[in-house]
mmCIF file of C-alpha atoms in Angstrom:
data_model
loop_
_atom_site.group_PDB
_atom_site.id
_atom_site.type_symbol
_atom_site.label_atom_id
_atom_site.label_comp_id
_atom_site.label_asym_id
_atom_site.label_seq_id
_atom_site.Cartn_x
_atom_site.Cartn_y
_atom_site.Cartn_z
ATOM 1 C CA UNK A 1 -0.528 -9.072 35.300
ATOM 2 C CA UNK A 2 -1.646 -5.860 36.961
ATOM 3 C CA UNK A 3 0.497 -3.776 34.600
ATOM 4 C CA UNK A 4 -0.874 -5.621 31.563
ATOM 5 C CA UNK A 5 -4.450 -4.912 32.654
ATOM 6 C CA UNK A 6 -3.643 -1.232 33.151
ATOM 7 C CA UNK A 7 -2.022 -1.110 29.706
ATOM 8 C CA UNK A 8 -5.063 -2.634 28.023
ATOM 9 C CA UNK A 9 -7.403 -0.267 29.832
ATOM 10 C CA UNK A 10 -5.331 2.761 28.844
ATOM 11 C CA UNK A 11 -5.151 1.675 25.226
ATOM 12 C CA UNK A 12 -8.915 1.151 25.086
ATOM 13 C CA UNK A 13 -9.576 4.583 26.589
ATOM 14 C CA UNK A 14 -7.329 6.288 24.073
ATOM 15 C CA UNK A 15 -8.815 4.355 21.140
ATOM 16 C CA UNK A 16 -12.347 5.367 22.139
ATOM 17 C CA UNK A 17 -11.500 9.038 22.717
ATOM 18 C CA UNK A 18 -12.943 10.017 19.329
ATOM 19 C CA UNK A 19 -12.576 9.678 15.609
ATOM 20 C CA UNK A 20 -9.880 11.517 14.008
ATOM 21 C CA UNK A 21 -5.636 9.777 7.968
ATOM 22 C CA UNK A 22 -3.032 8.695 10.147
ATOM 23 C CA UNK A 23 -0.063 11.051 10.125
ATOM 24 C CA UNK A 24 1.924 10.860 6.901
ATOM 25 C CA UNK A 25 4.839 12.790 8.391
ATOM 26 C CA UNK A 26 8.248 11.469 7.371
ATOM 27 C CA UNK A 27 11.828 12.362 8.267
ATOM 28 C CA UNK A 28 13.645 13.063 11.520
ATOM 29 C CA UNK A 29 11.816 13.340 14.820
ATOM 30 C CA UNK A 30 12.440 13.812 18.540
ATOM 31 C CA UNK A 31 10.535 11.820 21.152
ATOM 32 C CA UNK A 32 9.955 12.103 24.883
ATOM 33 C CA UNK A 33 7.984 9.729 27.087
ATOM 34 C CA UNK A 34 7.316 8.841 30.700
ATOM 35 C CA UNK A 35 5.157 6.337 32.507
ATOM 36 C CA UNK A 36 4.579 3.787 35.213
ATOM 37 C CA UNK A 37 7.246 1.074 35.476
ATOM 38 C CA UNK A 38 7.176 -2.117 37.546
ATOM 39 C CA UNK A 39 10.451 -3.900 38.244
ATOM 40 C CA UNK A 40 9.185 -6.560 40.600
ATOM 41 C CA UNK A 41 11.503 -8.703 42.716
ATOM 42 C CA UNK A 42 15.260 -8.358 42.394
ATOM 43 C CA UNK A 43 16.790 -11.810 42.691
ATOM 44 C CA UNK A 44 20.205 -12.086 44.395
ATOM 45 C CA UNK A 45 22.112 -15.362 44.097
ATOM 46 C CA UNK A 46 24.946 -15.918 46.609
ATOM 47 C CA UNK A 47 27.447 -18.434 45.352
ATOM 48 C CA UNK A 48 28.431 -21.087 46.030
ATOM 49 C CA UNK A 49 25.389 -23.138 46.941
ATOM 50 C CA UNK A 50 23.267 -20.528 48.677
ATOM 51 C CA UNK A 51 19.606 -19.942 48.028
ATOM 52 C CA UNK A 52 18.287 -16.999 46.054
ATOM 53 C CA UNK A 53 17.141 -13.989 48.060
ATOM 54 C CA UNK A 54 14.396 -11.795 46.636
ATOM 55 C CA UNK A 55 14.047 -8.105 47.354
ATOM 56 C CA UNK A 56 10.788 -6.330 46.609
ATOM 57 C CA UNK A 57 10.957 -2.994 44.787
ATOM 58 C CA UNK A 58 8.504 -0.160 44.488
ATOM 59 C CA UNK A 59 6.842 0.899 41.257
ATOM 60 C CA UNK A 60 8.503 3.954 39.769
ATOM 61 C CA UNK A 61 8.629 6.196 36.699
ATOM 62 C CA UNK A 62 10.426 5.254 33.498
ATOM 63 C CA UNK A 63 11.624 8.258 31.459
ATOM 64 C CA UNK A 64 12.867 7.900 27.863
ATOM 65 C CA UNK A 65 14.079 10.234 25.142
ATOM 66 C CA UNK A 66 14.635 9.334 21.508
ATOM 67 C CA UNK A 67 15.763 10.598 18.132
ATOM 68 C CA UNK A 68 14.601 8.729 15.055
ATOM 69 C CA UNK A 69 13.640 8.703 11.420
ATOM 70 C CA UNK A 70 10.338 7.702 9.860
ATOM 71 C CA UNK A 71 10.381 6.353 6.305
ATOM 72 C CA UNK A 72 7.658 6.761 3.700
ATOM 73 C CA UNK A 73 6.658 3.099 4.160
ATOM 74 C CA UNK A 74 5.809 3.933 7.834
ATOM 75 C CA UNK A 75 8.789 2.082 9.326
ATOM 76 C CA UNK A 76 10.602 3.961 12.114
ATOM 77 C CA UNK A 77 14.163 3.531 13.378
ATOM 78 C CA UNK A 78 15.261 5.336 16.525
ATOM 79 C CA UNK A 79 17.927 5.553 19.189
ATOM 80 C CA UNK A 80 16.489 5.697 22.711
ATOM 81 C CA UNK A 81 17.918 6.375 26.153
ATOM 82 C CA UNK A 82 16.000 5.568 29.329
ATOM 83 C CA UNK A 83 16.240 5.844 33.102
ATOM 84 C CA UNK A 84 14.303 4.510 36.077
ATOM 85 C CA UNK A 85 15.031 4.034 39.792
ATOM 86 C CA UNK A 86 13.171 1.725 42.170
ATOM 87 C CA UNK A 87 13.380 1.725 45.943
ATOM 88 C CA UNK A 88 13.848 -1.608 47.729
ATOM 89 C CA UNK A 89 10.855 -2.070 50.032
ATOM 90 C CA UNK A 90 9.182 -4.645 52.225
ATOM 91 C CA UNK A 91 10.555 -7.907 53.516
ATOM 92 C CA UNK A 92 13.448 -9.867 52.109
ATOM 93 C CA UNK A 93 12.290 -13.236 50.834
ATOM 94 C CA UNK A 94 14.283 -16.483 51.056
ATOM 95 C CA UNK A 95 14.354 -19.708 53.060
ATOM 96 C CA UNK A 96 17.446 -18.616 54.965
ATOM 97 C CA UNK A 97 16.223 -15.086 55.719
ATOM 98 C CA UNK A 98 14.699 -14.509 59.178
ATOM 99 C CA UNK A 99 11.045 -13.410 58.986
ATOM 100 C CA UNK A 100 10.549 -9.663 59.123
ATOM 101 C CA UNK A 101 13.947 -8.837 57.648
ATOM 102 C CA UNK A 102 13.485 -5.570 55.816
ATOM 103 C CA UNK A 103 15.038 -4.539 52.490
ATOM 104 C CA UNK A 104 16.387 -1.107 51.746
ATOM 105 C CA UNK A 105 18.333 0.835 49.135
ATOM 106 C CA UNK A 106 17.522 1.185 45.467
ATOM 107 C CA UNK A 107 17.933 -0.337 42.000
ATOM 108 C CA UNK A 108 18.626 2.016 39.051
ATOM 109 C CA UNK A 109 18.525 0.982 35.395
ATOM 110 C CA UNK A 110 20.012 3.069 32.591
ATOM 111 C CA UNK A 111 19.346 1.928 29.041
ATOM 112 C CA UNK A 112 20.460 2.657 25.474
ATOM 113 C CA UNK A 113 18.426 0.864 22.794
ATOM 114 C CA UNK A 114 18.045 0.882 19.028
ATOM 115 C CA UNK A 115 14.343 0.458 18.272
ATOM 116 C CA UNK A 116 12.500 -0.510 15.083
ATOM 117 C CA UNK A 117 8.751 -0.010 14.827
ATOM 118 C CA UNK A 118 5.989 -0.088 12.252
ATOM 119 C CA UNK A 119 2.982 2.264 12.312
ATOM 120 C CA UNK A 120 -0.199 0.637 11.006
ATOM 121 C CA UNK A 121 -2.761 3.274 9.893
ATOM 122 C CA UNK A 122 -6.178 2.763 11.476
ATOM 123 C CA UNK A 123 -8.057 5.953 10.556
ATOM 124 C CA UNK A 124 -7.489 9.571 9.701
ATOM 125 C CA UNK A 125 -5.289 10.247 12.750
ATOM 126 C CA UNK A 126 -4.806 6.907 14.499
ATOM 127 C CA UNK A 127 -1.913 4.448 14.118
ATOM 128 C CA UNK A 128 -1.370 1.120 15.831
ATOM 129 C CA UNK A 129 2.367 0.694 16.381
ATOM 130 C CA UNK A 130 4.452 -2.319 17.341
ATOM 131 C CA UNK A 131 8.155 -3.108 17.429
ATOM 132 C CA UNK A 132 11.136 -3.847 19.591
ATOM 133 C CA UNK A 133 14.640 -2.794 20.491
ATOM 134 C CA UNK A 134 18.038 -4.160 21.382
ATOM 135 C CA UNK A 135 21.022 -2.545 23.053
ATOM 136 C CA UNK A 136 22.732 -2.223 26.392
ATOM 137 C CA UNK A 137 21.716 -1.365 29.931
ATOM 138 C CA UNK A 138 23.435 -0.664 33.236
ATOM 139 C CA UNK A 139 22.172 -1.959 36.552
ATOM 140 C CA UNK A 140 23.200 0.196 39.530
ATOM 141 C CA UNK A 141 22.432 -1.809 42.666
ATOM 142 C CA UNK A 142 22.494 -0.542 46.257
ATOM 143 C CA UNK A 143 20.488 -3.148 48.138
ATOM 144 C CA UNK A 144 20.759 -3.390 51.903
ATOM 145 C CA UNK A 145 19.167 -4.792 55.019
ATOM 146 C CA UNK A 146 19.946 -2.571 57.931
ATOM 147 C CA UNK A 147 23.735 -1.958 57.969
ATOM 148 C CA UNK A 148 24.413 -5.001 55.771
ATOM 149 C CA UNK A 149 25.077 -4.531 52.083
ATOM 150 C CA UNK A 150 23.372 -7.266 50.081
ATOM 151 C CA UNK A 151 24.600 -6.114 46.640
ATOM 152 C CA UNK A 152 26.415 -2.967 45.657
ATOM 153 C CA UNK A 153 27.906 -1.845 42.341
ATOM 154 C CA UNK A 154 27.276 -1.079 38.696
ATOM 155 C CA UNK A 155 27.359 -3.525 35.805
ATOM 156 C CA UNK A 156 26.328 -3.288 32.148
ATOM 157 C CA UNK A 157 24.731 -6.026 30.085
ATOM 158 C CA UNK A 158 22.646 -6.901 27.063
ATOM 159 C CA UNK A 159 19.120 -5.440 27.062
ATOM 160 C CA UNK A 160 16.049 -5.789 24.861
ATOM 161 C CA UNK A 161 12.443 -4.663 24.845
ATOM 162 C CA UNK A 162 9.157 -5.320 23.021
ATOM 163 C CA UNK A 163 6.486 -2.656 22.668
ATOM 164 C CA UNK A 164 3.014 -2.057 21.248
ATOM 165 C CA UNK A 165 0.597 0.842 21.426
ATOM 166 C CA UNK A 166 -1.182 3.653 19.630
ATOM 167 C CA UNK A 167 -0.239 6.994 18.068
ATOM 168 C CA UNK A 168 -2.626 9.928 17.695
ATOM 169 C CA UNK A 169 -1.628 12.651 15.224
ATOM 170 C CA UNK A 170 -2.407 16.044 16.722
ATOM 171 C CA UNK A 171 -1.161 17.699 13.532
ATOM 172 C CA UNK A 172 1.231 16.930 10.675
ATOM 173 C CA UNK A 173 4.296 17.330 12.934
ATOM 174 C CA UNK A 174 3.176 16.204 16.387
ATOM 175 C CA UNK A 175 2.037 12.754 17.596
ATOM 176 C CA UNK A 176 0.721 11.724 21.000
ATOM 177 C CA UNK A 177 1.716 8.162 21.954
ATOM 178 C CA UNK A 178 0.562 5.494 24.404
ATOM 179 C CA UNK A 179 2.367 2.141 24.591
ATOM 180 C CA UNK A 180 3.070 -0.916 26.706
ATOM 181 C CA UNK A 181 6.657 -2.209 27.052
ATOM 182 C CA UNK A 182 8.313 -5.326 28.354
ATOM 183 C CA UNK A 183 12.039 -4.774 29.061
ATOM 184 C CA UNK A 184 14.770 -7.162 30.196
ATOM 185 C CA UNK A 185 18.338 -6.397 31.317
ATOM 186 C CA UNK A 186 20.829 -9.257 31.653
ATOM 187 C CA UNK A 187 23.258 -8.473 34.538
ATOM 188 C CA UNK A 188 24.266 -11.912 35.726
ATOM 189 C CA UNK A 189 27.499 -10.527 37.177
ATOM 190 C CA UNK A 190 29.178 -10.264 40.543
ATOM 191 C CA UNK A 191 28.442 -7.346 42.893
ATOM 192 C CA UNK A 192 30.075 -6.295 46.152
ATOM 193 C CA UNK A 193 28.553 -7.450 49.444
ATOM 194 C CA UNK A 194 29.105 -7.327 53.245
ATOM 195 C CA UNK A 195 29.058 -11.113 53.337
ATOM 196 C CA UNK A 196 32.697 -12.134 53.364
ATOM 197 C CA UNK A 197 33.468 -14.918 50.924
ATOM 198 C CA UNK A 198 30.226 -14.518 48.967
ATOM 199 C CA UNK A 199 29.886 -12.778 45.602
ATOM 200 C CA UNK A 200 26.232 -11.913 44.955
ATOM 201 C CA UNK A 201 24.968 -12.077 41.400
ATOM 202 C CA UNK A 202 21.817 -10.309 40.243
ATOM 203 C CA UNK A 203 19.562 -12.314 37.960
ATOM 204 C CA UNK A 204 17.970 -10.813 34.853
ATOM 205 C CA UNK A 205 15.984 -7.685 35.647
ATOM 206 C CA UNK A 206 12.597 -7.576 33.890
ATOM 207 C CA UNK A 207 10.298 -4.557 33.749
ATOM 208 C CA UNK A 208 6.798 -3.810 32.520
ATOM 209 C CA UNK A 209 5.768 -0.233 31.737
ATOM 210 C CA UNK A 210 2.856 1.782 30.437
ATOM 211 C CA UNK A 211 3.970 5.081 28.943
ATOM 212 C CA UNK A 212 2.613 8.200 27.304
ATOM 213 C CA UNK A 213 4.746 10.488 25.167
ATOM 214 C CA UNK A 214 5.041 12.931 22.309
ATOM 215 C CA UNK A 215 6.861 12.671 18.997
ATOM 216 C CA UNK A 216 7.798 15.891 17.167
ATOM 217 C CA UNK A 217 8.822 15.738 13.523
ATOM 218 C CA UNK A 218 11.572 18.246 12.819
ATOM 219 C CA UNK A 219 10.763 18.445 9.113
ATOM 220 C CA UNK A 220 7.416 19.749 7.966
ATOM 221 C CA UNK A 221 5.189 17.342 6.109
ATOM 222 C CA UNK A 222 5.470 17.814 2.357
ATOM 223 C CA UNK A 223 2.671 19.980 0.992
ATOM 224 C CA UNK A 224 0.139 18.273 -1.208
ATOM 225 C CA UNK A 225 0.926 18.506 -4.894
ATOM 226 C CA UNK A 226 -0.654 21.485 -6.597
ATOM 227 C CA UNK A 227 -3.753 20.765 -8.591
ATOM 228 C CA UNK A 228 -3.155 20.265 -12.281
ATOM 229 C CA UNK A 229 -3.564 23.415 -14.346
ATOM 230 C CA UNK A 230 -6.917 23.780 -16.038
ATOM 231 C CA UNK A 231 -6.978 22.742 -19.647
ATOM 232 C CA UNK A 232 -6.403 25.605 -22.045
ATOM 233 C CA UNK A 233 -9.569 27.104 -23.478
ATOM 234 C CA UNK A 234 -10.447 25.872 -26.908
ATOM 235 C CA UNK A 235 -9.194 28.123 -29.672
ATOM 236 C CA UNK A 236 -11.767 30.569 -30.939
ATOM 237 C CA UNK A 237 -13.484 29.499 -34.106
ATOM 238 C CA UNK A 238 -11.862 30.954 -37.215
ATOM 239 C CA UNK A 239 -13.578 34.066 -38.476
ATOM 240 C CA UNK A 240 -16.031 33.698 -41.301
ATOM 241 C CA UNK A 241 -14.175 34.370 -44.511
ATOM 242 C CA UNK A 242 -17.006 34.167 -47.030
ATOM 243 C CA UNK A 243 -20.166 36.271 -47.220
ATOM 244 C CA UNK A 244 -22.900 36.020 -49.933
ATOM 245 C CA UNK A 245 -24.977 38.946 -51.069
ATOM 246 C CA UNK A 246 -28.166 38.188 -53.096
ATOM 247 C CA UNK A 247 -29.783 40.423 -55.707
ATOM 248 C CA UNK A 248 -33.202 40.857 -57.278
ATOM 249 C CA UNK A 249 -33.789 39.674 -60.846
ATOM 250 C CA UNK A 250 -31.753 41.648 -63.382
ATOM 251 C CA UNK A 251 -30.632 44.084 -60.634
ATOM 252 C CA UNK A 252 -27.210 45.130 -59.330
ATOM 253 C CA UNK A 253 -28.253 47.508 -56.549
ATOM 254 C CA UNK A 254 -28.089 46.340 -52.924
ATOM 255 C CA UNK A 255 -31.222 45.583 -51.005
ATOM 256 C CA UNK A 256 -31.412 46.396 -47.274
ATOM 257 C CA UNK A 257 -30.689 42.772 -46.445
ATOM 258 C CA UNK A 258 -27.718 42.723 -48.817
ATOM 259 C CA UNK A 259 -26.415 45.939 -47.267
ATOM 260 C CA UNK A 260 -26.415 44.340 -43.791
ATOM 261 C CA UNK A 261 -24.404 41.407 -45.144
ATOM 262 C CA UNK A 262 -21.821 43.807 -46.590
ATOM 263 C CA UNK A 263 -21.643 45.641 -43.236
ATOM 264 C CA UNK A 264 -20.965 42.378 -41.390
ATOM 265 C CA UNK A 265 -18.242 41.469 -43.904
ATOM 266 C CA UNK A 266 -16.558 44.859 -43.406
ATOM 267 C CA UNK A 267 -16.619 44.474 -39.588
ATOM 268 C CA UNK A 268 -15.056 40.996 -39.835
ATOM 269 C CA UNK A 269 -12.373 42.173 -42.269
ATOM 270 C CA UNK A 270 -11.362 45.073 -39.982
ATOM 271 C CA UNK A 271 -11.442 43.000 -36.769
ATOM 272 C CA UNK A 272 -9.276 40.196 -38.158
ATOM 273 C CA UNK A 273 -6.896 42.171 -40.328
ATOM 274 C CA UNK A 274 -8.029 40.965 -43.731
ATOM 275 C CA UNK A 275 -6.384 43.423 -46.116
ATOM 276 C CA UNK A 276 -7.120 41.583 -49.349
ATOM 277 C CA UNK A 277 -10.676 40.973 -50.545
ATOM 278 C CA UNK A 278 -12.113 39.337 -53.678
ATOM 279 C CA UNK A 279 -15.725 40.014 -54.733
ATOM 280 C CA UNK A 280 -17.143 37.708 -57.424
ATOM 281 C CA UNK A 281 -20.475 38.444 -59.166
ATOM 282 C CA UNK A 282 -22.843 35.753 -60.512
ATOM 283 C CA UNK A 283 -26.166 35.586 -62.417
ATOM 284 C CA UNK A 284 -28.916 33.105 -63.195
ATOM 285 C CA UNK A 285 -29.296 31.572 -66.650
ATOM 286 C CA UNK A 286 -31.831 34.027 -68.083
ATOM 287 C CA UNK A 287 -30.335 36.032 -70.988
ATOM 288 C CA UNK A 288 -27.197 35.861 -73.019
ATOM 289 C CA UNK A 289 -23.754 35.088 -71.707
ATOM 290 C CA UNK A 290 -22.378 38.496 -72.686
ATOM 291 C CA UNK A 291 -25.232 40.351 -70.980
ATOM 292 C CA UNK A 292 -24.940 38.286 -67.827
ATOM 293 C CA UNK A 293 -21.173 38.797 -67.756
ATOM 294 C CA UNK A 294 -21.684 42.557 -67.567
ATOM 295 C CA UNK A 295 -24.415 42.120 -64.949
ATOM 296 C CA UNK A 296 -22.189 39.928 -62.784
ATOM 297 C CA UNK A 297 -19.395 42.538 -62.904
ATOM 298 C CA UNK A 298 -21.835 45.338 -61.970
ATOM 299 C CA UNK A 299 -23.023 43.323 -58.988
ATOM 300 C CA UNK A 300 -19.418 42.872 -57.779
ATOM 301 C CA UNK A 301 -18.781 46.614 -58.250
ATOM 302 C CA UNK A 302 -21.875 47.462 -56.167
ATOM 303 C CA UNK A 303 -20.540 45.369 -53.274
ATOM 304 C CA UNK A 304 -17.043 46.906 -53.582
ATOM 305 C CA UNK A 305 -18.476 50.454 -53.563
ATOM 306 C CA UNK A 306 -20.475 49.662 -50.408
ATOM 307 C CA UNK A 307 -17.401 48.290 -48.682
ATOM 308 C CA UNK A 308 -15.298 51.335 -49.634
ATOM 309 C CA UNK A 309 -18.084 53.570 -48.332
ATOM 310 C CA UNK A 310 -17.660 51.843 -44.950
ATOM 311 C CA UNK A 311 -13.930 52.510 -44.762
ATOM 312 C CA UNK A 312 -12.320 49.701 -46.697
ATOM 313 C CA UNK A 313 -9.370 50.507 -48.982
ATOM 314 C CA UNK A 314 -10.615 50.167 -52.557
ATOM 315 C CA UNK A 315 -7.163 49.177 -53.813
ATOM 316 C CA UNK A 316 -7.310 46.044 -51.640
ATOM 317 C CA UNK A 317 -10.640 44.895 -53.125
ATOM 318 C CA UNK A 318 -10.542 43.002 -56.401
ATOM 319 C CA UNK A 319 -13.663 42.151 -58.420
ATOM 320 C CA UNK A 320 -14.565 39.706 -61.148
ATOM 321 C CA UNK A 321 -17.720 38.456 -62.895
ATOM 322 C CA UNK A 322 -18.567 34.886 -63.873
ATOM 323 C CA UNK A 323 -21.905 35.344 -65.624
ATOM 324 C CA UNK A 324 -23.893 32.129 -65.161
ATOM 325 C CA UNK A 325 -20.950 29.747 -65.426
ATOM 326 C CA UNK A 326 -20.622 28.977 -61.693
ATOM 327 C CA UNK A 327 -24.170 28.553 -60.417
ATOM 328 C CA UNK A 328 -24.905 27.874 -56.775
ATOM 329 C CA UNK A 329 -27.905 25.821 -57.850
ATOM 330 C CA UNK A 330 -27.420 24.049 -61.194
ATOM 331 C CA UNK A 331 -30.308 24.739 -63.598
ATOM 332 C CA UNK A 332 -31.068 24.609 -67.304
ATOM 333 C CA UNK A 333 -30.998 27.752 -69.466
ATOM 334 C CA UNK A 334 -33.583 30.491 -68.937
ATOM 335 C CA UNK A 335 -34.317 29.678 -65.285
ATOM 336 C CA UNK A 336 -34.797 32.452 -62.733
ATOM 337 C CA UNK A 337 -33.020 30.987 -59.715
ATOM 338 C CA UNK A 338 -32.689 33.529 -56.829
ATOM 339 C CA UNK A 339 -29.694 31.797 -55.218
ATOM 340 C CA UNK A 340 -27.695 32.140 -58.424
ATOM 341 C CA UNK A 341 -28.185 35.939 -58.492
ATOM 342 C CA UNK A 342 -25.414 36.719 -56.044
ATOM 343 C CA UNK A 343 -22.032 38.250 -55.240
ATOM 344 C CA UNK A 344 -19.533 36.325 -53.075
ATOM 345 C CA UNK A 345 -17.230 38.300 -50.723
ATOM 346 C CA UNK A 346 -14.068 36.279 -50.040
ATOM 347 C CA UNK A 347 -11.943 37.840 -47.271
ATOM 348 C CA UNK A 348 -8.252 37.170 -47.877
ATOM 349 C CA UNK A 349 -9.123 35.654 -51.209
ATOM 350 C CA UNK A 350 -6.678 37.475 -53.443
#
């Protein structure tokens, strides 16, 4: 009971130490732990027909080492070796033992266990862990009273343990552990003794322990996946391929505004590699078809000349006139419509 109370107090202290995702480390690890172990009374049964004698033992240290593997689902499997040695102390207990008879010697337990445990995530760095183990243990007894040997020898037997506690992740590869364990070694076998004709048998040896330890993961935790690449930038809008130059009534010369439109068309053609250009002249519906045909051609020629003057190759610029047969704004005959008096520059239009 005393050990259980100490275990609960230690667990509470560790849990309240401060906030700190539980470790996601996986793979192989090495563990080392030590703590306070209580063996209690060692019961010696002398056959045939004798009463059981009990020998008190001192509390001692339990030391364990382990190698294990932690899976992605937080289940751990490990192989563990352990050692503890308890001195026989105090009075021997039994109805046939004279009062004041003192016990001496020691009781040593070696263990090899296969443990399985599950780590339950509690917060960013805390796990609650529980599990158990089965395997084999060896009880090395050297129990005496004065010059008399009560039980002497070494025997192996079946051993198991249950455990529960907490893990604190110091970093991705190192955990600090605190746990409580109940262990039992079955060594109901005969030992040597000074009592002629009697073969002492030790009853099951049960232990309770509170331990602290460290667990070091040999493999580094996998790095987080890289962030997804940013989406590609949207493609630039296609360059403007059509420019419109407007003219005054019955005119083919370029106004200042028309000249700026031609300049912008030349810059676009050079920047985007347009080597073929078509310039088409148009008129409104005032006048005859033949007159307006000539006017539409002159307007296209004016635009071509301005483009050549700004460095364009004249052989790559074709012109044509359409009189009033392709109006931008449909009208009846004889209508002065400004938007129909135009020349259209089509880059790449040949």
